[in-house]
Coordinates of C-alpha atoms in Angstrom, one line a residue:
X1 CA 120.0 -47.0 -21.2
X2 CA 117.1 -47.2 -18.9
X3 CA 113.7 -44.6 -19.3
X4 CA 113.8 -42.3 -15.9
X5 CA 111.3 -39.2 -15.5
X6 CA 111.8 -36.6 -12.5
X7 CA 109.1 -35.1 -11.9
X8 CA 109.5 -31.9 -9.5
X9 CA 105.4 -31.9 -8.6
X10 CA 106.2 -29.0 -6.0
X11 CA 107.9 -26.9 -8.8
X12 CA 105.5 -25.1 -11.0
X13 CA 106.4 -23.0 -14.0
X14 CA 104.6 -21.5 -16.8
X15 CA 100.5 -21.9 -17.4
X16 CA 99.4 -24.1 -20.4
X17 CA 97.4 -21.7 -22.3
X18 CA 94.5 -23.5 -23.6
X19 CA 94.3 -21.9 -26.5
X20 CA 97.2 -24.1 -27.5
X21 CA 94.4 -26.9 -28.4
X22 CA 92.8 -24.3 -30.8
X23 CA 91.5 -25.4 -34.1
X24 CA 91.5 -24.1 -37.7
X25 CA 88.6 -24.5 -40.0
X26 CA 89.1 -22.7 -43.7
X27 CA 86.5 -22.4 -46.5
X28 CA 88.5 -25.1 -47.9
X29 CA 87.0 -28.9 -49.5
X30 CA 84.5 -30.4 -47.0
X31 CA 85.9 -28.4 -44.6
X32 CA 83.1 -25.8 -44.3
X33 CA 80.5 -26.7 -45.9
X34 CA 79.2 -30.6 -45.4
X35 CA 81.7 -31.1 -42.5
X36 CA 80.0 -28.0 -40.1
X37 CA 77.3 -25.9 -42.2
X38 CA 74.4 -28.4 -43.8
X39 CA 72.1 -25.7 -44.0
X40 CA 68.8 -25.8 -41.9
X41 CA 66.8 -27.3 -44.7
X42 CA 69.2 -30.5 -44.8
X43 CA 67.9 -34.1 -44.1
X44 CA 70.8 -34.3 -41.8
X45 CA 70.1 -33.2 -38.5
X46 CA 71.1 -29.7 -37.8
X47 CA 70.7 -26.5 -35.2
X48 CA 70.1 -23.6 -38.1
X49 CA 72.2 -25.3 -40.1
X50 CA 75.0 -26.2 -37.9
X51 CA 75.2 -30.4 -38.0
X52 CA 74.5 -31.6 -34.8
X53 CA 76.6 -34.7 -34.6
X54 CA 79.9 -32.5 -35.0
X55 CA 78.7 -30.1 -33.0
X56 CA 78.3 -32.5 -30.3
X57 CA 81.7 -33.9 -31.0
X58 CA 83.5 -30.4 -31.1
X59 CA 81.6 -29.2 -27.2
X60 CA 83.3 -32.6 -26.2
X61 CA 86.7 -31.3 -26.7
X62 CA 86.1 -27.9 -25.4
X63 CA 87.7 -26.0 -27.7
X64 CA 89.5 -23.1 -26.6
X65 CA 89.5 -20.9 -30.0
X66 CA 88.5 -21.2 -33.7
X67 CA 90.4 -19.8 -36.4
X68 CA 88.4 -18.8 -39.4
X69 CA 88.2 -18.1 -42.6
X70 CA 91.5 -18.8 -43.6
X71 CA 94.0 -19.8 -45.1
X72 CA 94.8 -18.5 -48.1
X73 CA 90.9 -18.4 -48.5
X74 CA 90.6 -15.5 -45.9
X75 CA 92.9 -13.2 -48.0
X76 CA 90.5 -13.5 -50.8
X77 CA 87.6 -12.9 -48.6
X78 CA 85.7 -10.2 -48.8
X79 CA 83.4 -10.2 -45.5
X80 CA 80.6 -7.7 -46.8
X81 CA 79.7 -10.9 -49.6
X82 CA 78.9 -12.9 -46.5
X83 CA 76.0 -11.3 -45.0
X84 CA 72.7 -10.0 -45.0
X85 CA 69.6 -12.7 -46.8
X86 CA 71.9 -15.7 -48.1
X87 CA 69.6 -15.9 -51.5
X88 CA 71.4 -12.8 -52.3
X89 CA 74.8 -13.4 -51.2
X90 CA 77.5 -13.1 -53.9
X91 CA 78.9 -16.3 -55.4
X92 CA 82.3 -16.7 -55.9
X93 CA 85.1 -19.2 -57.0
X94 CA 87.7 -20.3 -54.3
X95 CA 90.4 -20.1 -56.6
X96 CA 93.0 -21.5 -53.8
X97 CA 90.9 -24.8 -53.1
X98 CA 89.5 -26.8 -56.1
X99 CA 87.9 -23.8 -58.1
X100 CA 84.5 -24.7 -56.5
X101 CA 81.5 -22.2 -55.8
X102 CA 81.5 -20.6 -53.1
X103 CA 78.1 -19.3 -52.4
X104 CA 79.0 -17.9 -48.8
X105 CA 76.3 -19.0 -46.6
X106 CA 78.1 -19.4 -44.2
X107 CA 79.4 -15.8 -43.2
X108 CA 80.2 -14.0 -40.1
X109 CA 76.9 -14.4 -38.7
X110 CA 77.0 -18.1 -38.7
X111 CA 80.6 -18.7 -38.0
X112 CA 80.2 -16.3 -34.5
X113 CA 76.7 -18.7 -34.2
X114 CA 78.6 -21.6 -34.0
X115 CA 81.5 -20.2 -32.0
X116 CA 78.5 -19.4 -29.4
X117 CA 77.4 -22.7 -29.2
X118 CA 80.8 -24.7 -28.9
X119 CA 81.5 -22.0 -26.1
X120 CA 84.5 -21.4 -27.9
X121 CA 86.8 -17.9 -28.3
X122 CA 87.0 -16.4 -32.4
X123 CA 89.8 -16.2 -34.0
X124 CA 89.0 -14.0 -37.4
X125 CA 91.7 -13.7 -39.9
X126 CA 92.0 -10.3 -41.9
X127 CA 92.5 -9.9 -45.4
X128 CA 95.9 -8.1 -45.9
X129 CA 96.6 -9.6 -49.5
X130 CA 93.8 -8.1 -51.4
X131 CA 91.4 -6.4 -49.3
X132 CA 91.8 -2.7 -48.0
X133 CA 93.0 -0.6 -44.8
X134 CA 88.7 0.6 -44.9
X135 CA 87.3 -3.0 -45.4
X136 CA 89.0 -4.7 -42.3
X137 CA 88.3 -1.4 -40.0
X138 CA 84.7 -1.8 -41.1
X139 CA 84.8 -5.6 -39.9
X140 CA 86.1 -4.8 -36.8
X141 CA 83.5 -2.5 -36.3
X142 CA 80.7 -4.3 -37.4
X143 CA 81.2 -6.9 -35.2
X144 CA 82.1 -5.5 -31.7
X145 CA 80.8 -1.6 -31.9
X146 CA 77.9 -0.9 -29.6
X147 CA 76.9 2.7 -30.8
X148 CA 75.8 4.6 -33.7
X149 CA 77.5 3.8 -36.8
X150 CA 76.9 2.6 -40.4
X151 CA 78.5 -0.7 -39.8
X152 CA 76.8 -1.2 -36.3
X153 CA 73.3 -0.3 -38.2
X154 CA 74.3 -2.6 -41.0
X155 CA 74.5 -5.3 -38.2
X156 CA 71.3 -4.9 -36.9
X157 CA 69.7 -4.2 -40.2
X158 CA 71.1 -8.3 -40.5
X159 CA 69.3 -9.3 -37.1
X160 CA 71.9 -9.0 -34.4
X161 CA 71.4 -6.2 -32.0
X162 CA 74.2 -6.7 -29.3
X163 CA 78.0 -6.6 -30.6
X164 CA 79.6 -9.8 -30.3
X165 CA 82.7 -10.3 -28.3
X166 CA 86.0 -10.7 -30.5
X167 CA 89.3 -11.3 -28.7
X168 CA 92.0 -12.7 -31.1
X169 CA 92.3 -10.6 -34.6
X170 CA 94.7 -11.9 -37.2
X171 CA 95.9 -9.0 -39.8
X172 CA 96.7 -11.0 -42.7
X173 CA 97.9 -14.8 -43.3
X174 CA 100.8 -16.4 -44.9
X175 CA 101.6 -12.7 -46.5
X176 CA 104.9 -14.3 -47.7
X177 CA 103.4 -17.0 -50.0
X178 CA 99.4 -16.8 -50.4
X179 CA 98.6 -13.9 -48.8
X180 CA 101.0 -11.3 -50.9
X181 CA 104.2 -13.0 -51.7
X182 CA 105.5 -10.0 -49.7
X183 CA 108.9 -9.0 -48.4
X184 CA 109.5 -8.8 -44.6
X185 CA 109.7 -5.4 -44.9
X186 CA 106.9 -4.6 -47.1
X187 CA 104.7 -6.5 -44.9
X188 CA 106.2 -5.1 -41.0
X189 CA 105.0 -1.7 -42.7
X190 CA 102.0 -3.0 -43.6
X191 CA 100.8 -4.3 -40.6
X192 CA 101.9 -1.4 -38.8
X193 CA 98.8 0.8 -40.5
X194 CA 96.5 -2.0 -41.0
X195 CA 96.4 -2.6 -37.2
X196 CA 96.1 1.0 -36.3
X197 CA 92.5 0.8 -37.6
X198 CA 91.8 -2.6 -36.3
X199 CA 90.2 -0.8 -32.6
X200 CA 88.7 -1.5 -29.5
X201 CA 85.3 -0.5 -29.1
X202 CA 83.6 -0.6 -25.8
X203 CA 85.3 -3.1 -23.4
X204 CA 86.3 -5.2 -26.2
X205 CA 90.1 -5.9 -26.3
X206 CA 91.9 -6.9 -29.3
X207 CA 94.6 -9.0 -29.1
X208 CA 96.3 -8.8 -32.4
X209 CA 98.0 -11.1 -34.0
X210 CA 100.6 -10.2 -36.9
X211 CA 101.4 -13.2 -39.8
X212 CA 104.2 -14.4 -39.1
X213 CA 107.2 -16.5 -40.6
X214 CA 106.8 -20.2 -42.8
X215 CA 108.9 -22.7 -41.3
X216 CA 112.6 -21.3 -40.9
X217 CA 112.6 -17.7 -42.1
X218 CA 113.9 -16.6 -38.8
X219 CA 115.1 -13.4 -40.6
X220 CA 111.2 -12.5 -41.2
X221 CA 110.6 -13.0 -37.5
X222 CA 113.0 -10.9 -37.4
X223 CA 111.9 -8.3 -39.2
X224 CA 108.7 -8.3 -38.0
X225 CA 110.1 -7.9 -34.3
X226 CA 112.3 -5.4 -35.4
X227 CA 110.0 -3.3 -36.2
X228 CA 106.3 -3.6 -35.0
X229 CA 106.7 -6.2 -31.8
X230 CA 105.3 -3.3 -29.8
X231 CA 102.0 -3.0 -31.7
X232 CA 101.3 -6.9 -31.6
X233 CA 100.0 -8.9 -29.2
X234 CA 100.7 -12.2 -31.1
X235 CA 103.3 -13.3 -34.2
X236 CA 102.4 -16.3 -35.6
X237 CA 104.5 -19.4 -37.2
X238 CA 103.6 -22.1 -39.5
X239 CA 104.7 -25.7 -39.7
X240 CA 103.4 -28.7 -41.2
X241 CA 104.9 -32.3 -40.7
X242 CA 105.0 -33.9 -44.4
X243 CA 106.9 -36.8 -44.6
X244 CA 107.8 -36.6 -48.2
X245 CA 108.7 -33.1 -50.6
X246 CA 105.7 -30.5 -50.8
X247 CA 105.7 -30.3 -54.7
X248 CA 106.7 -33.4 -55.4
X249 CA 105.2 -36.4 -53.0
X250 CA 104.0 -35.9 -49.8
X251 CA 103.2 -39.7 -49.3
X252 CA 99.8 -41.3 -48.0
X253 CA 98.1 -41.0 -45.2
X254 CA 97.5 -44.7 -44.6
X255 CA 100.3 -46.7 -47.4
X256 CA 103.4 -45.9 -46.0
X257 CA 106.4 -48.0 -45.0
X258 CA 108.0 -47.8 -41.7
X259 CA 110.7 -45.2 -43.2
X260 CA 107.9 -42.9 -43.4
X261 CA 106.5 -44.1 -40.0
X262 CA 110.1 -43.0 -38.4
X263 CA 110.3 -39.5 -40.9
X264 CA 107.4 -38.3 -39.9
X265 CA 107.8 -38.7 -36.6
X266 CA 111.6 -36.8 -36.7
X267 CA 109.8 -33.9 -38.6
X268 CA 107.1 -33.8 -35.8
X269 CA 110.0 -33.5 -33.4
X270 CA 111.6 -30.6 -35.5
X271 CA 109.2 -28.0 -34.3
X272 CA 111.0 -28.0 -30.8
X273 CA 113.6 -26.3 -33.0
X274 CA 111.4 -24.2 -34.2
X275 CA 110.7 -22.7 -32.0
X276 CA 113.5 -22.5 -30.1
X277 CA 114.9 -20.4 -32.7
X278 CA 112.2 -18.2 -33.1
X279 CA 111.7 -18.0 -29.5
X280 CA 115.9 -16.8 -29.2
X281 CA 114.8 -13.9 -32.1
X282 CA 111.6 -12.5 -29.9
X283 CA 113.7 -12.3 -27.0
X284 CA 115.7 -10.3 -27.9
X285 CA 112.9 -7.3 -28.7
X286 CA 110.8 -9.0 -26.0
X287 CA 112.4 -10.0 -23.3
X288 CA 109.4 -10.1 -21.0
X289 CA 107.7 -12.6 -23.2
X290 CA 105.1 -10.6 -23.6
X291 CA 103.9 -11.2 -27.4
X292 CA 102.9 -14.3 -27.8
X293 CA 103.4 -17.1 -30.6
X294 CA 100.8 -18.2 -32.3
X295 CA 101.3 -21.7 -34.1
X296 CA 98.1 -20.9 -35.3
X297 CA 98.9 -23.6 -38.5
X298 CA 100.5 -27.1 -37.9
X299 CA 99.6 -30.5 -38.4
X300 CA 100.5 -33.8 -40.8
X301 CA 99.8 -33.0 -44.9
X302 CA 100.0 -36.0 -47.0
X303 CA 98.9 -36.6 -50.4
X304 CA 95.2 -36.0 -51.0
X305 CA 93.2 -39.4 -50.8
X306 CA 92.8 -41.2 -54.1
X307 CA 90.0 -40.3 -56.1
X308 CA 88.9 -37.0 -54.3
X309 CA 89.4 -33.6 -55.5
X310 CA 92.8 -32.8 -55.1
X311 CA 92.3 -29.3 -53.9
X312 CA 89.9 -30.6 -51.0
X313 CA 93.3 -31.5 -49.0
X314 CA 91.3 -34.5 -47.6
X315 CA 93.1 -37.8 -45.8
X316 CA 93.0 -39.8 -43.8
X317 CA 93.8 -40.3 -39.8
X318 CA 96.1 -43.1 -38.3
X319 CA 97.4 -44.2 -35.3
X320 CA 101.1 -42.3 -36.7
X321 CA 98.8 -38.7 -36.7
X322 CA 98.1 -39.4 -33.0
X323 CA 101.8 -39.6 -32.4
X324 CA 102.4 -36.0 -34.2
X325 CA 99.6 -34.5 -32.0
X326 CA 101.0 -36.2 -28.9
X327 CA 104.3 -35.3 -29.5
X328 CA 103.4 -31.4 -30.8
X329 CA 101.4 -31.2 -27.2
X330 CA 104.5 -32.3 -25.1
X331 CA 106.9 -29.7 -27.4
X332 CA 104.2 -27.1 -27.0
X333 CA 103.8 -27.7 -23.1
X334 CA 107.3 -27.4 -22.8
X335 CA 107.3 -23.9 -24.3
X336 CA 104.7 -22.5 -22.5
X337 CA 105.7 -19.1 -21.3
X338 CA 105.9 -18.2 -25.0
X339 CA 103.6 -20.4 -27.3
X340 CA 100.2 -18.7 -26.3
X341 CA 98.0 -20.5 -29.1
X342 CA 98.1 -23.1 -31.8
X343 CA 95.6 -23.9 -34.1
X344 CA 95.7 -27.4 -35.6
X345 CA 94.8 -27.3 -39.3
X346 CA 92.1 -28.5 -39.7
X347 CA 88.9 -29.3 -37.7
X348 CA 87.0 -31.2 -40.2
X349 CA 87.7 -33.3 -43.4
X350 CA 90.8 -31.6 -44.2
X351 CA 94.5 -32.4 -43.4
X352 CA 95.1 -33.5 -39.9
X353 CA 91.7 -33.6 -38.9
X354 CA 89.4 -34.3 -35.9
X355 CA 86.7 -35.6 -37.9
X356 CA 85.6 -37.3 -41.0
X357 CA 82.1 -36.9 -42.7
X358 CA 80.6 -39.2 -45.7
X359 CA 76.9 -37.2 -45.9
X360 CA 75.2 -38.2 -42.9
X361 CA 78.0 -40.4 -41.4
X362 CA 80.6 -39.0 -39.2
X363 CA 83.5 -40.3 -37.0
X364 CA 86.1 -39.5 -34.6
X365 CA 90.1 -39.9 -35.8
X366 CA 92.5 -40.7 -33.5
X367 CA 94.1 -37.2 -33.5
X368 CA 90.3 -36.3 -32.2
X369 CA 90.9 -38.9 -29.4
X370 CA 94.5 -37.4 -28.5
X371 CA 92.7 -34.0 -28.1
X372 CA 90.2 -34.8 -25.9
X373 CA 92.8 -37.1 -23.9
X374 CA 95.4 -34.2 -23.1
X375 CA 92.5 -31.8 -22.8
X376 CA 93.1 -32.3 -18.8
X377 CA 96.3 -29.9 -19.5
X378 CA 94.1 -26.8 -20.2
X379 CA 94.8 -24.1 -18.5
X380 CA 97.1 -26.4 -15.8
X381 CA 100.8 -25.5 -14.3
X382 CA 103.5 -26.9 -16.5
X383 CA 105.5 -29.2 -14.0
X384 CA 109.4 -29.3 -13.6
X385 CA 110.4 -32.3 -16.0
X386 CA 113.9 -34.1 -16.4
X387 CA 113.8 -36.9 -18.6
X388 CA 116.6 -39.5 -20.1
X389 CA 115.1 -42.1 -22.6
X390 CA 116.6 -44.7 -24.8
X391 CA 117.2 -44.6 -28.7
X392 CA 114.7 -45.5 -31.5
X393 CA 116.9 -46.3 -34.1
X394 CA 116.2 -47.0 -38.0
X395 CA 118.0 -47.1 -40.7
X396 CA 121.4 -45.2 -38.9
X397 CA 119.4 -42.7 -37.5
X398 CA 118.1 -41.5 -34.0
X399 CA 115.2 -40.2 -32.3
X400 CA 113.9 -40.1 -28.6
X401 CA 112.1 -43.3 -27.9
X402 CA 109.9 -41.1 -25.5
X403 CA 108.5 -38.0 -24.8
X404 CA 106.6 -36.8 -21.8
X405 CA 105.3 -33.5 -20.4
X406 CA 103.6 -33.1 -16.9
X407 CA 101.0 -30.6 -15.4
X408 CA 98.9 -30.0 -12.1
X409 CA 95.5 -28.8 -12.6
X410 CA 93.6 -26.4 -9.9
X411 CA 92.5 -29.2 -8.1
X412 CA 95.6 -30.6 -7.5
X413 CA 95.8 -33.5 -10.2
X414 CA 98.4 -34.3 -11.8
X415 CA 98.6 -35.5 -15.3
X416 CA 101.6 -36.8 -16.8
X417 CA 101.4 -37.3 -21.1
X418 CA 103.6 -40.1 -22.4
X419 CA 104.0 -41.0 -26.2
X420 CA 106.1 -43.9 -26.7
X421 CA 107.1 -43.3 -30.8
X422 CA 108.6 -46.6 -31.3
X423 CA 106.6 -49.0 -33.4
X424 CA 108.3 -52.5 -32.6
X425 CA 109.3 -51.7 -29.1
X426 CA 107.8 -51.4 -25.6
X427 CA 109.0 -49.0 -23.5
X428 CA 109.7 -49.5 -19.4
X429 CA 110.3 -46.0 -17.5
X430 CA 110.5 -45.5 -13.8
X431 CA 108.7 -41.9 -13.2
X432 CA 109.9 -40.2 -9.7
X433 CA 107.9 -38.1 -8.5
X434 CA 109.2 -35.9 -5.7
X435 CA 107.7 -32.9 -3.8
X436 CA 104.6 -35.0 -3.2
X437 CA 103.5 -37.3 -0.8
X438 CA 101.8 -40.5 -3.5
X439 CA 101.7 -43.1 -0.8
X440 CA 97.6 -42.2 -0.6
X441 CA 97.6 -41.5 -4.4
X442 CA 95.2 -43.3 -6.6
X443 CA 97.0 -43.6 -10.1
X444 CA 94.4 -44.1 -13.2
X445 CA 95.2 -43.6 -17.1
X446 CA 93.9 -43.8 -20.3
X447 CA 95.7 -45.2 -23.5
X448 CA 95.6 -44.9 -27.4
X449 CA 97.4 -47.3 -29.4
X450 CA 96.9 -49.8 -32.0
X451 CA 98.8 -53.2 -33.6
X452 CA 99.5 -51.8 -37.2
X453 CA 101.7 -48.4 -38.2
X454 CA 98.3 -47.4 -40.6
X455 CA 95.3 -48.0 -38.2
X456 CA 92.6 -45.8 -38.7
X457 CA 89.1 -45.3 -38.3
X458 CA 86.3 -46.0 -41.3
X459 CA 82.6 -45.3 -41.5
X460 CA 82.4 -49.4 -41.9
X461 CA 85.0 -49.4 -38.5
X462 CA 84.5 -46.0 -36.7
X463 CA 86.0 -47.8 -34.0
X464 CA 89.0 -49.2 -34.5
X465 CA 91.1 -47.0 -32.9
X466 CA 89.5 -45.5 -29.3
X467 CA 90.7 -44.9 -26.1
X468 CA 90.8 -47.6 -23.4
X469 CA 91.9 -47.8 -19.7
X470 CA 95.3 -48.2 -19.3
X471 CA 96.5 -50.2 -16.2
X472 CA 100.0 -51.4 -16.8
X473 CA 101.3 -48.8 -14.1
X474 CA 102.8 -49.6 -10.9
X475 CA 102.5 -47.2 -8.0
X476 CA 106.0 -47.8 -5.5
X477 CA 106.7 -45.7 -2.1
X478 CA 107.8 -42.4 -4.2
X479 CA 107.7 -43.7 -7.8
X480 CA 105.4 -45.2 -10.7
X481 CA 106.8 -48.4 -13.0
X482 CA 104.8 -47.7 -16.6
X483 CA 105.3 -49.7 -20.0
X484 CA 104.2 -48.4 -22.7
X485 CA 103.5 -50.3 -25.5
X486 CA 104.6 -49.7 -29.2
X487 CA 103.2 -47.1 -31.1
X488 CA 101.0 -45.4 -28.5
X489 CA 99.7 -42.3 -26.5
X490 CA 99.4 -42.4 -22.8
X491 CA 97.9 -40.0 -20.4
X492 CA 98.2 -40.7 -16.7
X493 CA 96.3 -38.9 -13.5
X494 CA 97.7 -39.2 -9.9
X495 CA 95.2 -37.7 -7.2

């Protein structure tokens, strides 16, 4: 079977929101504190205490939002402990994540610091589980109010005189498992007067998220629809890809045989189903599309790294955790007139993340160099796509070989994302490309790939897996000849 792509470049549908390369960072391992906050009195090179080298790092992928504090973490976090003079900032133990100390220097304060200097939109996470109707309110306030009030005094009292600007407001996380262990039900009714007090002040808008449903409970989506879609803005979903059972064996990061190459890859695939389904349930209360989902919690979960803390979630990156982000992007694009945000968990030394730190060392995993390959598809016009790709067979069962999304930016350019998820085979596809004139077109792309199913990146070998030009494209009259190699990411531009 040959490898065709139409693509209809005069026929433009939904935007790519560019929130849907959002990020995730939880008071959770190295996640927090090493990996972002290194205090301003650290050797390590810092901007009041942010680390410099990440910070660098995270600009170069302009990140659209950052989800914070949590996690299971954030419905066990009591903002009020996390401001004011850090020498007298209540310790605590994270009970969800290793039963370290918290000591919760880095607060509200610093996180809306460091969402100023990566340019980047907040996302703050409520606590629903265990916190109270008054103490959210009183966040909400004490954060965006301008005027008179005990919470706005508070704030200044703490050294910041203007409000800050706060668009995306989670009210509660995971309130099925973590955050509750709460029926649909219980928790639609919930939300419905937590939210009332979560207010606009000023000209700040809210855009309100509600927790929404792990994996396949489509009967808590809907519940939630049901019953409260018109005082959201947002209902979220959750999904990790985990190649082996949750309590049982997730497998390694970077030890795995070529079953657990193909596995993860179908489970990656799976959230096209996903949401699909979910999608099918908020149309039905929302047939204008107008509340968004928010897959504001995705990404690969093996088992943790050996020797490491177990509750730190920390792994490794490989070529195969490209793929997954690859192919989520492409699923994600293809869904764009309802998936509004995801959030990949997480940033920094935990799960699927962007980057690694060892102390002062740091370095870039290939799932970094996906995002800041696709990050051309921000904010961009989703293209018409038809597709028809061979098998990639194993063991008596099927997958896609390929999949590809397309988008036009505002200047015109066209970007076409291609993951081939074979890992023996090349793959040869003919790309049509109609509704544009190409013959003057200059075609240029950028590939990510490597020669072993585990490749990653080490702070011996920071390098080992990078982006390089990709050239094996051939422009014809109305057409482009590509083959991709085995195993790899490919992002094309035609301007």
């Amino acid at each position: 079977m040959g490898n065709n792509v139409i693509i209809n470049a005069d026929v433009e549908k939904a935007t790519i929101n560019k929130n849907i390369y959002g990020h995730f960072a939880e008071h959770l391992g190295r996640g927090i504190y090493e990996g972002i906050w290194v205090g301003e009195d650290s050797p390590i090179s810092n901007t009041n205490g942010i680390r410099n080298d990440v910070l660098e790092a995270l600009k170069n992928l302009n990140i659209p939002v950052l989800r914070w504090p949590g996690g299971c973490f954030a419905d066990e976090y009591h903002w009020k402990d996390g401001i004011g003079p850090r020498e007298n900032r209540k310790r605590m133990i994270n009970t969800h994540w290793g039963g370290v100390v918290e000591n919760n220097h880095f607060g509200t304060h610093e996180f809306m610091m460091l969402c100023e200097m990566l340019e980047t939109e907040p996302y703050i996470c409520g606590n629903v589980g265990s916190g109270t109707v008054q103490e959210m309110s009183e966040w909400v306030e004490y954060m965006t109010f301008d005027g008179e009030s005990p919470m706005a005094n508070l704030r200044r009292e703490n050294g910041r005189d203007e409000p800050w600007k706060l668009k995306y407001f989670g009210v509660g996380n995971e309130n099925w498992g973590c955050g509750g262990n709460m029926r649909p039900e219980y928790y639609a009714d919930l939300y419905r007067r937590y939210q009332t007090y979560v207010r606009n002040y000023g000209d700040n808008r809210i855009y309100k998220i509600a927790g929404g449903a792990n994996v396949a409970d489509y009967n808590w989506t809907e519940v939630l629809m049901k019953n409260a879609h018109w005082m959201m803005d947002g209902l979220s979903l959750h999904y990790y890809t985990i190649p082996g059972e949750f309590w049982t064996g997730k497998g390694s990061a970077t030890d795995f045989p070529e079953s657990e190459w193909f596995t993860t890859l179908k489970k990656a695939l799976h959230m096209d189903t996903l949401i699909t389904k979910h999608s099918t349930i908020m149309d039905k209360y929302d047939p204008t599309k107008r509340v968004g989902l928010i897959i504001d919690e995705w990404g690969t979960w093996y088992d943790p790294e050996p020797g490491t803390n177990p509750g730190f979630l920390y792994q490794q990156n490989t070529i195969r955790d490209a793929l997954v982000a690859g192919i989520h992007f492409n699923i994600f694009h293809s869904h764009a007139d309802r998936v509004q945000m995801a959030n990949i968990a997480q940033t920094i030394n935990v799960l699927q993340a962007m980057i690694l730190t060892e102390g002062e060392k740091m370095l870039l995993t290939p799932t970094y160099h996906v995002f800041e390959m696709f990050k051309v598809h921000h904010d961009a016009s989703l293209l018409s796509v038809e597709s028809s790709f061979g098998k990639y067979e194993l063991d008596g069962e099927v997958l896609p070989q390929v999949t590809v999304s397309a988008s036009k930016d505002a200047e015109g350019k066209i970007h076409i994302s291609l993951c081939n998820l074979d890992h023996q085979n090349q793959s040869d596809i003919e790309i049509d490309l109609r509704g544009i004139d190409i013959s003057s077109a200059t075609v240029s792309g950028r590939i990510l790939t490597a020669d072993k199913m585990n490749a990653h990146n080490t702070f011996e070998q920071p390098e080992n897996v990078k982006p390089a030009e990709f050239t094996n494209v051939k422009k014809q009259e109305e057409s482009l000849t590509v083959t991709l190699p085995p195993m790899s990411v490919v992002v094309l531009t035609v301007e």
